[in-house]
Short mmCIF file of N, CA and C in Angstrom, two decimals:
data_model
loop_
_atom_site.label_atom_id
_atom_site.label_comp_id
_atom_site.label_asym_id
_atom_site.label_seq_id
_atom_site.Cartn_x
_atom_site.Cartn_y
_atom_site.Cartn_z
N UNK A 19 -6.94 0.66 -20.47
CA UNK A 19 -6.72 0.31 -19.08
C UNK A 19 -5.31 0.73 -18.66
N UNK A 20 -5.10 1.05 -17.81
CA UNK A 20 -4.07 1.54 -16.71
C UNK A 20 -3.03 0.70 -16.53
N UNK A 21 -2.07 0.25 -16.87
CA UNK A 21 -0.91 -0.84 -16.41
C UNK A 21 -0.77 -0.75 -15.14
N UNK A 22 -1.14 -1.89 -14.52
CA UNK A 22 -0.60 -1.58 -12.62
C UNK A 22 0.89 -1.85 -12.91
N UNK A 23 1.58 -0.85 -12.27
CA UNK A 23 2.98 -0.98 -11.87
C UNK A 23 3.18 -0.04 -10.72
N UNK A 24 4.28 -0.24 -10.34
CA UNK A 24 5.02 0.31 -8.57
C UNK A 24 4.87 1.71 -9.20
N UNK A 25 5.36 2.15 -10.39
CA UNK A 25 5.44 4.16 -10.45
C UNK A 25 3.56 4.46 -10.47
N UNK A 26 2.88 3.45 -10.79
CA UNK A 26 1.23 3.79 -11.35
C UNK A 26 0.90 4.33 -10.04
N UNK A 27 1.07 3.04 -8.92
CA UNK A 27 0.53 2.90 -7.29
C UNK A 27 1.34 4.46 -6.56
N UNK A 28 2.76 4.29 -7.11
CA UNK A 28 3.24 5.40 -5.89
C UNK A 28 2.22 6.78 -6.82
N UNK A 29 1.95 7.00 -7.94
CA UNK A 29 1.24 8.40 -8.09
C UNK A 29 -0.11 8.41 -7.31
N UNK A 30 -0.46 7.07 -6.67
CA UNK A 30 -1.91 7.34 -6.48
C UNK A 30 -1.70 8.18 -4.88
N UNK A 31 -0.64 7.73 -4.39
CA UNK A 31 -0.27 8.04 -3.01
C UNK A 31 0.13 9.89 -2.85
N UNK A 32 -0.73 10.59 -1.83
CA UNK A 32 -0.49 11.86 -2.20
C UNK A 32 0.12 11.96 -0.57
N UNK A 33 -0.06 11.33 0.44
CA UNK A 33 0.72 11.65 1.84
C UNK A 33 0.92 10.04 2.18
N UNK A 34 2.06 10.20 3.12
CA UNK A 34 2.99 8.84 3.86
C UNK A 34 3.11 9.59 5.55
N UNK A 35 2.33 8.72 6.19
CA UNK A 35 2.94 8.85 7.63
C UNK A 35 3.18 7.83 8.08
N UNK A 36 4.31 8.38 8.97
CA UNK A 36 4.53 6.92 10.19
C UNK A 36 4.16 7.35 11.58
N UNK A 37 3.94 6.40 12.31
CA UNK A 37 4.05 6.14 13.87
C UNK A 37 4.71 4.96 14.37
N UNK A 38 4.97 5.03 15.57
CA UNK A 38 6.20 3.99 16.17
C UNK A 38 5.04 4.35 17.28
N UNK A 39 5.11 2.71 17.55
CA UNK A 39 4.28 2.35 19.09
C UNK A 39 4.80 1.08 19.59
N UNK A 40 5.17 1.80 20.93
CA UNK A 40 6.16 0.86 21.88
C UNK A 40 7.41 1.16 21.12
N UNK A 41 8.87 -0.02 21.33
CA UNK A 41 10.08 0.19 21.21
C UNK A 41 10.60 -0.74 19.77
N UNK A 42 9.22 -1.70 19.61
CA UNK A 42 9.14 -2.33 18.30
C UNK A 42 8.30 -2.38 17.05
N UNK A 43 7.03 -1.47 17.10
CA UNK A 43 6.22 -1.46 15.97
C UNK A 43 6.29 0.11 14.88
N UNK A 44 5.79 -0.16 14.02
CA UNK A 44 5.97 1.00 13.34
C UNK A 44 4.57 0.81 12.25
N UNK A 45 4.13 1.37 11.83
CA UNK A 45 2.74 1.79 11.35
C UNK A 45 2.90 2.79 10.13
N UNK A 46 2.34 2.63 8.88
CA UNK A 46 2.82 3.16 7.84
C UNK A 46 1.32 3.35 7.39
N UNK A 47 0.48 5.04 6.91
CA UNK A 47 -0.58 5.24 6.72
C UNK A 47 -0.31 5.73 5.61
N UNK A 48 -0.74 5.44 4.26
CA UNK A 48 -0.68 5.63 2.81
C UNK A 48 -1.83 6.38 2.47
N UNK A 49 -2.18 8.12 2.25
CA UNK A 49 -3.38 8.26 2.09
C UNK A 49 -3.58 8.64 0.29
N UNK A 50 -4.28 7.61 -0.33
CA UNK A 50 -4.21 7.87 -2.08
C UNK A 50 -5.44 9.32 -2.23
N UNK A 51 -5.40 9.66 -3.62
CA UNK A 51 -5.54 10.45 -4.22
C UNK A 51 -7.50 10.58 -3.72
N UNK A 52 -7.69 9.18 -3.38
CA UNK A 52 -9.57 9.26 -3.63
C UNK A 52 -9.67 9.58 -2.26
N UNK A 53 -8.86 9.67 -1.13
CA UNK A 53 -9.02 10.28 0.44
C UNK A 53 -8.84 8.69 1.09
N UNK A 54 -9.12 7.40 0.49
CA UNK A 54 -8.45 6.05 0.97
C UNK A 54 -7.43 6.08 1.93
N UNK A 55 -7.83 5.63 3.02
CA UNK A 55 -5.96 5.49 3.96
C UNK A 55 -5.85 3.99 3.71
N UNK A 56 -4.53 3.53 3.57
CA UNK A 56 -4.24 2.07 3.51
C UNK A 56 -3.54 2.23 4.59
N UNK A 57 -3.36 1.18 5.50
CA UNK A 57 -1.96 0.86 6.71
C UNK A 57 -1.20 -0.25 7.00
N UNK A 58 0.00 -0.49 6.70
CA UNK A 58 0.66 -1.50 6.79
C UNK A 58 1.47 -1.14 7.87
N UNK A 59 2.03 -2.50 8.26
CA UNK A 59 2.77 -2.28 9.74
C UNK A 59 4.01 -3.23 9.71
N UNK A 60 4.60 -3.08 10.58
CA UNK A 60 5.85 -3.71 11.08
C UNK A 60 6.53 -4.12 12.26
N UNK A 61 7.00 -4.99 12.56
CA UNK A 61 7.24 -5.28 13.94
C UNK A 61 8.78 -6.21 14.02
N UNK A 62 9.16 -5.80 15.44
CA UNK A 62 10.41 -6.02 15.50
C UNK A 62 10.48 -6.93 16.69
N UNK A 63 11.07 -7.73 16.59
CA UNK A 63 11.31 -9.08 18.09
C UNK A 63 11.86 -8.45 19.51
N UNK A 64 12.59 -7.79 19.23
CA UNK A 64 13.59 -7.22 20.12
C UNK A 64 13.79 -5.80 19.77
N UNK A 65 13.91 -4.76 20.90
CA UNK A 65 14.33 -3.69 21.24
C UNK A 65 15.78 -3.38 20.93
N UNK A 66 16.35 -4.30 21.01
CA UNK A 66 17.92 -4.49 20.96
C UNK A 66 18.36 -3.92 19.32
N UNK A 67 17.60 -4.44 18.55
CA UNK A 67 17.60 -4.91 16.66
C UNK A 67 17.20 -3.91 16.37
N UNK A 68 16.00 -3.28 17.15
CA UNK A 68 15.05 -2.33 16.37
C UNK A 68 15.93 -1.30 15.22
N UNK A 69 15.58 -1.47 14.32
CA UNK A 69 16.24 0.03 13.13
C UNK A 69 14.58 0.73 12.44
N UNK A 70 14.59 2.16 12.87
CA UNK A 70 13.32 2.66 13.22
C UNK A 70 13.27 3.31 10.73
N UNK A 71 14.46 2.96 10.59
CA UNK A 71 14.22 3.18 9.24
C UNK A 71 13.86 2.12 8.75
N UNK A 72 14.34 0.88 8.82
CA UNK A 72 14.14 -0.46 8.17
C UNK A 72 12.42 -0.93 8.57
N UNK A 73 12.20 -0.47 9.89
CA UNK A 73 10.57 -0.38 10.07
C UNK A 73 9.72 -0.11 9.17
N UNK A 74 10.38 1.70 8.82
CA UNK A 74 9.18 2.33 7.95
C UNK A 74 9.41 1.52 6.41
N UNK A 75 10.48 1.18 6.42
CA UNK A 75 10.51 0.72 4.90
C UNK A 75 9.42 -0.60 4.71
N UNK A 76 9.58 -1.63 6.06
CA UNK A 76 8.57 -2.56 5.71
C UNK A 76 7.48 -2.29 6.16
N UNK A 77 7.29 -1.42 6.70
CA UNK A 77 5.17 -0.94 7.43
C UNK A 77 4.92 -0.49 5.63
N UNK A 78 5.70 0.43 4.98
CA UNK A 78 5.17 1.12 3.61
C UNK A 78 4.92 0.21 2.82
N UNK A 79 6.01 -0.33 2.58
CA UNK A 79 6.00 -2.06 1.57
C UNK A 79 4.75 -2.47 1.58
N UNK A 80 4.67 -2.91 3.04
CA UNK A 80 3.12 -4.06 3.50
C UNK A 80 1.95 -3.09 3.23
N UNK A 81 1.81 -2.10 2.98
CA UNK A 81 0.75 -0.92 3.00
C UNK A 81 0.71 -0.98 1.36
N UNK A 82 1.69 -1.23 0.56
CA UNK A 82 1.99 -1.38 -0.88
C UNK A 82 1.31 -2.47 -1.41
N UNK A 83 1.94 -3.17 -0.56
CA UNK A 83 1.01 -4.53 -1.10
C UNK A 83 -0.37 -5.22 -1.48
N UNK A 84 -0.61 -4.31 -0.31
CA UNK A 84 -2.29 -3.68 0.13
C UNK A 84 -3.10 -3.36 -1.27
N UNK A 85 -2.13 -2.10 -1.41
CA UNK A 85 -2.60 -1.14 -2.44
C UNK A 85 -2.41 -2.04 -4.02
N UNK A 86 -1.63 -2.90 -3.82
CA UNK A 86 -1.43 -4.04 -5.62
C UNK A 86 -2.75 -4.82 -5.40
N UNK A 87 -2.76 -5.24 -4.56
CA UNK A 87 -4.15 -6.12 -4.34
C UNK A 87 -5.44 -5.15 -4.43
N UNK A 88 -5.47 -4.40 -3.90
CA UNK A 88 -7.11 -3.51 -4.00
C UNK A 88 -7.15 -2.94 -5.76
N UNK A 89 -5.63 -2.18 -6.07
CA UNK A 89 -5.53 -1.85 -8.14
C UNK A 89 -5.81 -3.05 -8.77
N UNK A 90 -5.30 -4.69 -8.06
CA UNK A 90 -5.37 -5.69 -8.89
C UNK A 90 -7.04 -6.10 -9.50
N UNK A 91 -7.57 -6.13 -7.84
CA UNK A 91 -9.03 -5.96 -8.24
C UNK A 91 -9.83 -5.83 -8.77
N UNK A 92 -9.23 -3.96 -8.60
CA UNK A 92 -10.32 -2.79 -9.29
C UNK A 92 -10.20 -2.97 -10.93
N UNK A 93 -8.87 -3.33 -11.45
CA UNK A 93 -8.55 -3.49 -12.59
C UNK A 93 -9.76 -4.50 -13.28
N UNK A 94 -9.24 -6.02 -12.80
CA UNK A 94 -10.06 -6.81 -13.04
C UNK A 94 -11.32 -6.65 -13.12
N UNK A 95 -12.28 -6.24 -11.69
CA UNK A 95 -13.65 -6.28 -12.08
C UNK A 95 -13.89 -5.06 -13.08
N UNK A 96 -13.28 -4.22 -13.87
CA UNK A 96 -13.34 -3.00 -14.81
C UNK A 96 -13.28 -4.38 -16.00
N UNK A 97 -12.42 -5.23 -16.16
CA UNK A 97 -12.32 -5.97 -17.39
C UNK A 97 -14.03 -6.96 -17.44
N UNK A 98 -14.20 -7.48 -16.57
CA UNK A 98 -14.96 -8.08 -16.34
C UNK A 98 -16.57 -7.08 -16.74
N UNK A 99 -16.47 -6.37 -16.15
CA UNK A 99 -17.90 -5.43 -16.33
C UNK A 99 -17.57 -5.01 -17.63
N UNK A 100 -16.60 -4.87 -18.60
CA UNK A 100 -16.27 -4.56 -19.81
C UNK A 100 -16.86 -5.64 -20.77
N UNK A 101 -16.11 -6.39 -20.65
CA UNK A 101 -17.02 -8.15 -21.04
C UNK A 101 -18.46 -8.28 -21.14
N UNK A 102 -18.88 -7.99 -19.78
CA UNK A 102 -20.22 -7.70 -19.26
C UNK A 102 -21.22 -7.05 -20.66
N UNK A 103 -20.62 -5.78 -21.14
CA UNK A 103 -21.36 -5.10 -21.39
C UNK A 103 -21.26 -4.87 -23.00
N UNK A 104 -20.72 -5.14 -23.62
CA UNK A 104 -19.91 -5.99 -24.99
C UNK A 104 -20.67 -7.45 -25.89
N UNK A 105 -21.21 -8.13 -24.60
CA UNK A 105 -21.45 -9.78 -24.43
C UNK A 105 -23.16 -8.84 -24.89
N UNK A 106 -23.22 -8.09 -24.44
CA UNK A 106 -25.28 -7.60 -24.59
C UNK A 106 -25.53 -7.56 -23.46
#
């Protein structure tokens, strides 16, 4: 089995885009290796604050997170159907 870790997830990721909509959101599209888009987002209170880098850093993050939870999963039900099939 595959160790999930942050270098495992970033190889699965083969393109990163952003978009900015309106003067406070930012939108982070993660597309992995199997053609999967994940999208995490970000949002800012004020126009005033906005930092359009600190955006993309947390739209990607939250799009990351995404992606630990869907590997955490996939991992698991692989152990489980392993069990499965072992057991008879």
């Amino acid at each position: 089995m595959t160790r999930l870790t942050l270098e495992y997830l970033e190889s699965l990721i083969v393109d990163t885009q952003y978009q900015r909509f309106g003067e406070t959101t930012t939108v982070c599209a993660l597309t992995l290796k199997s053609g999967f888009v994940l999208v995490g987002k970000s949002a800012c209170i004020s126009a005033d604050i906005f930092d359009e880098e600190k955006g993309r850093e947390i739209a990607r993050a939250d799009a990351i997170n995404k992606l630990w939870e869907l590997e955490g999963y996939h991992a698991k039900s692989n152990i489980y159907a392993e069990l499965m099939l072992s057991a008879g």
